[in-house]
PDB file of C-alpha atoms in Angstrom:
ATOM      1  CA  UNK A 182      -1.768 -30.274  12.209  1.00 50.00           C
ATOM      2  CA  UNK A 183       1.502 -29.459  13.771  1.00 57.00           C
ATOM      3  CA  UNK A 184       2.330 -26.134  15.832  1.00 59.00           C
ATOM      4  CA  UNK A 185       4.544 -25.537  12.843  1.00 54.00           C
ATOM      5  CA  UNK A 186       2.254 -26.527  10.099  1.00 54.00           C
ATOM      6  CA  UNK A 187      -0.510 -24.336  11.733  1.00 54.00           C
ATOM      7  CA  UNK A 188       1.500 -21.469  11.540  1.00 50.00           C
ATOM      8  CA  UNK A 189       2.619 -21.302   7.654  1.00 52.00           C
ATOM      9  CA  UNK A 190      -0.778 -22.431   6.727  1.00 77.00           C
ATOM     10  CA  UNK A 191      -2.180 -20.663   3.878  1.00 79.00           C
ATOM     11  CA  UNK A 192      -4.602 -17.943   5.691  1.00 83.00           C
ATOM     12  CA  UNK A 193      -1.647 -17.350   8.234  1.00 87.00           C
ATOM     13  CA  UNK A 194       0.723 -16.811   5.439  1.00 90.00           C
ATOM     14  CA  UNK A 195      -1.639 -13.944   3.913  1.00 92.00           C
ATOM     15  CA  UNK A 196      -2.457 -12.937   7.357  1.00 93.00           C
ATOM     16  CA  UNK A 197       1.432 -11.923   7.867  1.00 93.00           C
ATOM     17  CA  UNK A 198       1.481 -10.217   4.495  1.00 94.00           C
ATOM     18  CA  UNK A 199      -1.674  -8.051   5.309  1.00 96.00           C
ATOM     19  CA  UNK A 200      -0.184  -7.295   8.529  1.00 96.00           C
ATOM     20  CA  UNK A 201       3.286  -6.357   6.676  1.00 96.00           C
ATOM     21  CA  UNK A 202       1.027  -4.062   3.961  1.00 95.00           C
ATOM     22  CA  UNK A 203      -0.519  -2.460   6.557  1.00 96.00           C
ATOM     23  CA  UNK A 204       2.488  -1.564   8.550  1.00 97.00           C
ATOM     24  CA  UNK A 205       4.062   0.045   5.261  1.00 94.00           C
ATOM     25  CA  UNK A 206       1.160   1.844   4.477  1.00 94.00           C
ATOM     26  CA  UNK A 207       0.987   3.249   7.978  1.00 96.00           C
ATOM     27  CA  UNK A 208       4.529   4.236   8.080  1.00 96.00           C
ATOM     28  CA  UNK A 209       4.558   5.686   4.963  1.00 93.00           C
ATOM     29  CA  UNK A 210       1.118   7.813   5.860  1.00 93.00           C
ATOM     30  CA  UNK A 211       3.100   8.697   8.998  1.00 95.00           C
ATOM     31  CA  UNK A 212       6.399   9.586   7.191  1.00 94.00           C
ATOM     32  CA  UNK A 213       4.928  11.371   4.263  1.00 92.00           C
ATOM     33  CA  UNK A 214       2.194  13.661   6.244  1.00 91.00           C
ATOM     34  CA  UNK A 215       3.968  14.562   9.212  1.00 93.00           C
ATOM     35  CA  UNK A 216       7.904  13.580   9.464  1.00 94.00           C
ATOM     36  CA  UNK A 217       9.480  14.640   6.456  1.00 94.00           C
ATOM     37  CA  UNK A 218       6.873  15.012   3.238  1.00 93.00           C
ATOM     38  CA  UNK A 219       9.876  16.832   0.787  1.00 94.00           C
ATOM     39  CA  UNK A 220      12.105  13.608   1.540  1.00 93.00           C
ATOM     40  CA  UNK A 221       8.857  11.163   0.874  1.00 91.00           C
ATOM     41  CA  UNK A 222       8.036  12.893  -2.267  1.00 91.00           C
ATOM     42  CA  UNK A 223      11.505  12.601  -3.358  1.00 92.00           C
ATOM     43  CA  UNK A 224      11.897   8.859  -2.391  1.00 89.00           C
ATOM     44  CA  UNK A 225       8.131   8.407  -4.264  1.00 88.00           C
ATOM     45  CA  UNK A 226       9.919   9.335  -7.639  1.00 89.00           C
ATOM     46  CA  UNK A 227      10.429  13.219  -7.928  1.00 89.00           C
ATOM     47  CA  UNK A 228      13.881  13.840  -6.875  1.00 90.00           C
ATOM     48  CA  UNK A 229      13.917  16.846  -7.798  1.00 89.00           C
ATOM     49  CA  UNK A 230      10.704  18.350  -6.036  1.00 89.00           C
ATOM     50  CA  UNK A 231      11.226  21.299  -3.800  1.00 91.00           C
ATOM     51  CA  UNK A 232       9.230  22.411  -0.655  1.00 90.00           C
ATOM     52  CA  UNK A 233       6.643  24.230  -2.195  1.00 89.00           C
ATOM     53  CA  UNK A 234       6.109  21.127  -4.862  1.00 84.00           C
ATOM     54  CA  UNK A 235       5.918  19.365  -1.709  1.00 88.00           C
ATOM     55  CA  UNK A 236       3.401  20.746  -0.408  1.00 89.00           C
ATOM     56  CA  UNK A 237       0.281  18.744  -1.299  1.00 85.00           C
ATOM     57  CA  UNK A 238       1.842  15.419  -0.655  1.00 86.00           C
ATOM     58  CA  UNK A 239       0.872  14.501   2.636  1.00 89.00           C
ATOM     59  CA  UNK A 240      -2.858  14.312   0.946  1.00 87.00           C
ATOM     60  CA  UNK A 241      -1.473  11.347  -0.479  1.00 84.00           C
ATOM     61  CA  UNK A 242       0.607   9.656   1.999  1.00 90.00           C
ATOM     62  CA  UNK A 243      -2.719  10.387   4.863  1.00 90.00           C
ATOM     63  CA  UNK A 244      -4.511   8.250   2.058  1.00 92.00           C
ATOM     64  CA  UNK A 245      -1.896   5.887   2.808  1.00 93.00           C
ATOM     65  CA  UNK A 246      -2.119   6.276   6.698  1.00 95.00           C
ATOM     66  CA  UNK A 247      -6.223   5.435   6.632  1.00 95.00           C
ATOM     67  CA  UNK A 248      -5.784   2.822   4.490  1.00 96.00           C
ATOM     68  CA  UNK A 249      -3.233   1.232   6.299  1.00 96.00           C
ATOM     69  CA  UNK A 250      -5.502   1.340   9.543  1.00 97.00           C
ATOM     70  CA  UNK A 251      -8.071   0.046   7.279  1.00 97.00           C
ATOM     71  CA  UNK A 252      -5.772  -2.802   6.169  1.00 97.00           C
ATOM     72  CA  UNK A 253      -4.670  -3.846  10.070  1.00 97.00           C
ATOM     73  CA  UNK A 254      -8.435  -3.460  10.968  1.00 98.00           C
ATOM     74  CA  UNK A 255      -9.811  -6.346   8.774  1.00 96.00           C
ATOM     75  CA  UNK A 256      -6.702  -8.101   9.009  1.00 95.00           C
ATOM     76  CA  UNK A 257      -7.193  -8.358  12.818  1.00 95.00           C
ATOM     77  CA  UNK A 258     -10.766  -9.071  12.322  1.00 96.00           C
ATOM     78  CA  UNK A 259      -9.874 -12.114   9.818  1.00 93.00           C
ATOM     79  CA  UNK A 260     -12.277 -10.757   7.057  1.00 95.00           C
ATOM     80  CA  UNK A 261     -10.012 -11.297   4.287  1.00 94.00           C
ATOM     81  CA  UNK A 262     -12.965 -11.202   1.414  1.00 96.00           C
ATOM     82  CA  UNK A 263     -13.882  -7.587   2.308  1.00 96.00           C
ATOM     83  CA  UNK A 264     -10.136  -6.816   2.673  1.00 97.00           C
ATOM     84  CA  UNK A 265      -8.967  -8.323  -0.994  1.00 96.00           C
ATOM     85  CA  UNK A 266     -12.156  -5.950  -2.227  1.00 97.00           C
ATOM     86  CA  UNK A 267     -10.595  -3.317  -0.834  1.00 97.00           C
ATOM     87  CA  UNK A 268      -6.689  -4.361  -1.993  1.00 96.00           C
ATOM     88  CA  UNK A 269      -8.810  -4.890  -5.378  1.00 96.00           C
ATOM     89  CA  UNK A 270     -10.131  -1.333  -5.513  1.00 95.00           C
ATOM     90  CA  UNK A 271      -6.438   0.428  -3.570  1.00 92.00           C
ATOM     91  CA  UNK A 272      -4.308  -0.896  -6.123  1.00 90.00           C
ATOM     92  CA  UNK A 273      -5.918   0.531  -9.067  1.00 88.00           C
ATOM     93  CA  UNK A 274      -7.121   3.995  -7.508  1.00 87.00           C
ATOM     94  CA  UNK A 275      -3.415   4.531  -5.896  1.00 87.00           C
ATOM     95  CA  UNK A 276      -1.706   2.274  -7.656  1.00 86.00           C
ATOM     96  CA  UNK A 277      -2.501   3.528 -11.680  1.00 87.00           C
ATOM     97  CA  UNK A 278      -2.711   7.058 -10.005  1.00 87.00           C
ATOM     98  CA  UNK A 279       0.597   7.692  -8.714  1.00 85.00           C
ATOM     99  CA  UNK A 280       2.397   5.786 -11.817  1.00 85.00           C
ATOM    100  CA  UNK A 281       0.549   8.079 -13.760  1.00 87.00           C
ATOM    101  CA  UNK A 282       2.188  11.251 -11.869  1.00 85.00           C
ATOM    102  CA  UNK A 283       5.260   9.631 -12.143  1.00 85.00           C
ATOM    103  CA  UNK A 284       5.001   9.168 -15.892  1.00 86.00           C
ATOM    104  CA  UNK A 285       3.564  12.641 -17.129  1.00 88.00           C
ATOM    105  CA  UNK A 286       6.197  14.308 -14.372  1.00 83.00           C
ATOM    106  CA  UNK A 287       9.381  15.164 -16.794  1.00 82.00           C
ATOM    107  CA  UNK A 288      11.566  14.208 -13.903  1.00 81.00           C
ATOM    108  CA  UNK A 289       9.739  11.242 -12.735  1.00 81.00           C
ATOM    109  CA  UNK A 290      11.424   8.268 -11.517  1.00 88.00           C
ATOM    110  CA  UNK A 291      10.346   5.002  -9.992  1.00 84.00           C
ATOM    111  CA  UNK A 292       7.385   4.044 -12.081  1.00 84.00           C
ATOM    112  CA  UNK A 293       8.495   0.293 -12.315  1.00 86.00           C
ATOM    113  CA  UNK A 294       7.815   0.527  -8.381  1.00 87.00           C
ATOM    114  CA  UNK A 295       4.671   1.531  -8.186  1.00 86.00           C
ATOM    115  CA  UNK A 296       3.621  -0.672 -10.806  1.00 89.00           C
ATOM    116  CA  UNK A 297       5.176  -3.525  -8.803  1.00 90.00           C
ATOM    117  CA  UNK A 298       3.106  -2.158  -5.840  1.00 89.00           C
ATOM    118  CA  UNK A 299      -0.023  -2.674  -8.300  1.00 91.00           C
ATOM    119  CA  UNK A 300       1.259  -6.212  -8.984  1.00 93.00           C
ATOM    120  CA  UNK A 301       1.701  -7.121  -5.541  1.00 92.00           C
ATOM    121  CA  UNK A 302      -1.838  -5.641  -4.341  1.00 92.00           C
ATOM    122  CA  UNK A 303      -3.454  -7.272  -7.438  1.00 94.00           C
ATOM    123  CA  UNK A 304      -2.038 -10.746  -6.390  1.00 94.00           C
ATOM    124  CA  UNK A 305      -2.704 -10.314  -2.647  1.00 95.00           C
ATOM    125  CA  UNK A 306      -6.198  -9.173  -3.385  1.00 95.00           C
ATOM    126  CA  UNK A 307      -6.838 -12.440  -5.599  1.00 95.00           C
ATOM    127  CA  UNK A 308      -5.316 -14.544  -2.496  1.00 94.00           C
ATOM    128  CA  UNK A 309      -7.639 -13.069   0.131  1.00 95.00           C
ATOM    129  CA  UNK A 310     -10.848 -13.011  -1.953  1.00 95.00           C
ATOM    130  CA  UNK A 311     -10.511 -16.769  -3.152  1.00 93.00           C
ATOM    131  CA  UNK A 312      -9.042 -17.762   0.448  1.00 88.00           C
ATOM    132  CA  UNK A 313     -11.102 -19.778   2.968  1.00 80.00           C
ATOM    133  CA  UNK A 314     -12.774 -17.379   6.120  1.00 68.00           C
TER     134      UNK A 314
END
């Protein structure tokens, strides 16, 4: 196979997407706990959340920041079975969860992206545990 061919084979291709999950995850754990949690929870679909509302939220986005180590981890160490478990399991636990929020909240916005998160994890998840070690 070809230098080029090598590179956009199949397990590199879902290697580059793990690596780009993991680097959202992470930024968004980093972003959301400790940089500016009022301006993550409004950007997660509660525009009109206030500091005290606020408070709680980096709970969720330090889910976000372990997971996303969690994500480069296995990524790094090519086990892509274990890690589409794991995309498997994320997707419905954070996925479902925060569209939930979002659709009980009576100013909550954005649940079409978090279900497209779901979609995307879902799909990924199917790729990596039916994809050759």
């Amino acid at each position: 196979m070809s230098g080029l061919g090598a590179l956009l084979s199949y397990p590199n291709i879902l290697d580059v997407a793990t690596y780009g999950v993991s680097s959202l995850l992470i930024y968004s754990g980093v972003v959301g706990a400790y940089i500016d949690p009022l301006g993550w929870v409004r950007g997660f679909g509660l525009p009109t959340a206030t500091a005290e509302q606020a408070v709680l939220f980096p709970c969720a986005t330090g889910r976000n920041l372990g997971a996303g180590c969690f994500v480069l981890a296995m990524t790094f160490l090519r086990e892509r079975k274990l890690l589409g478990i794991f995309l498997l399991c994320w997707g419905f636990g954070a996925g479902i969860a925060d569209s939930k929020v979002l659709y009980d909240h009576p100013q909550g916005q954005g649940v079409g992206k978090h279900m497209l998160s779901f979609t995307i994890c879902m799909t990924l998840s199917a790729l990596l545990i039916s994809s050759p070690q």
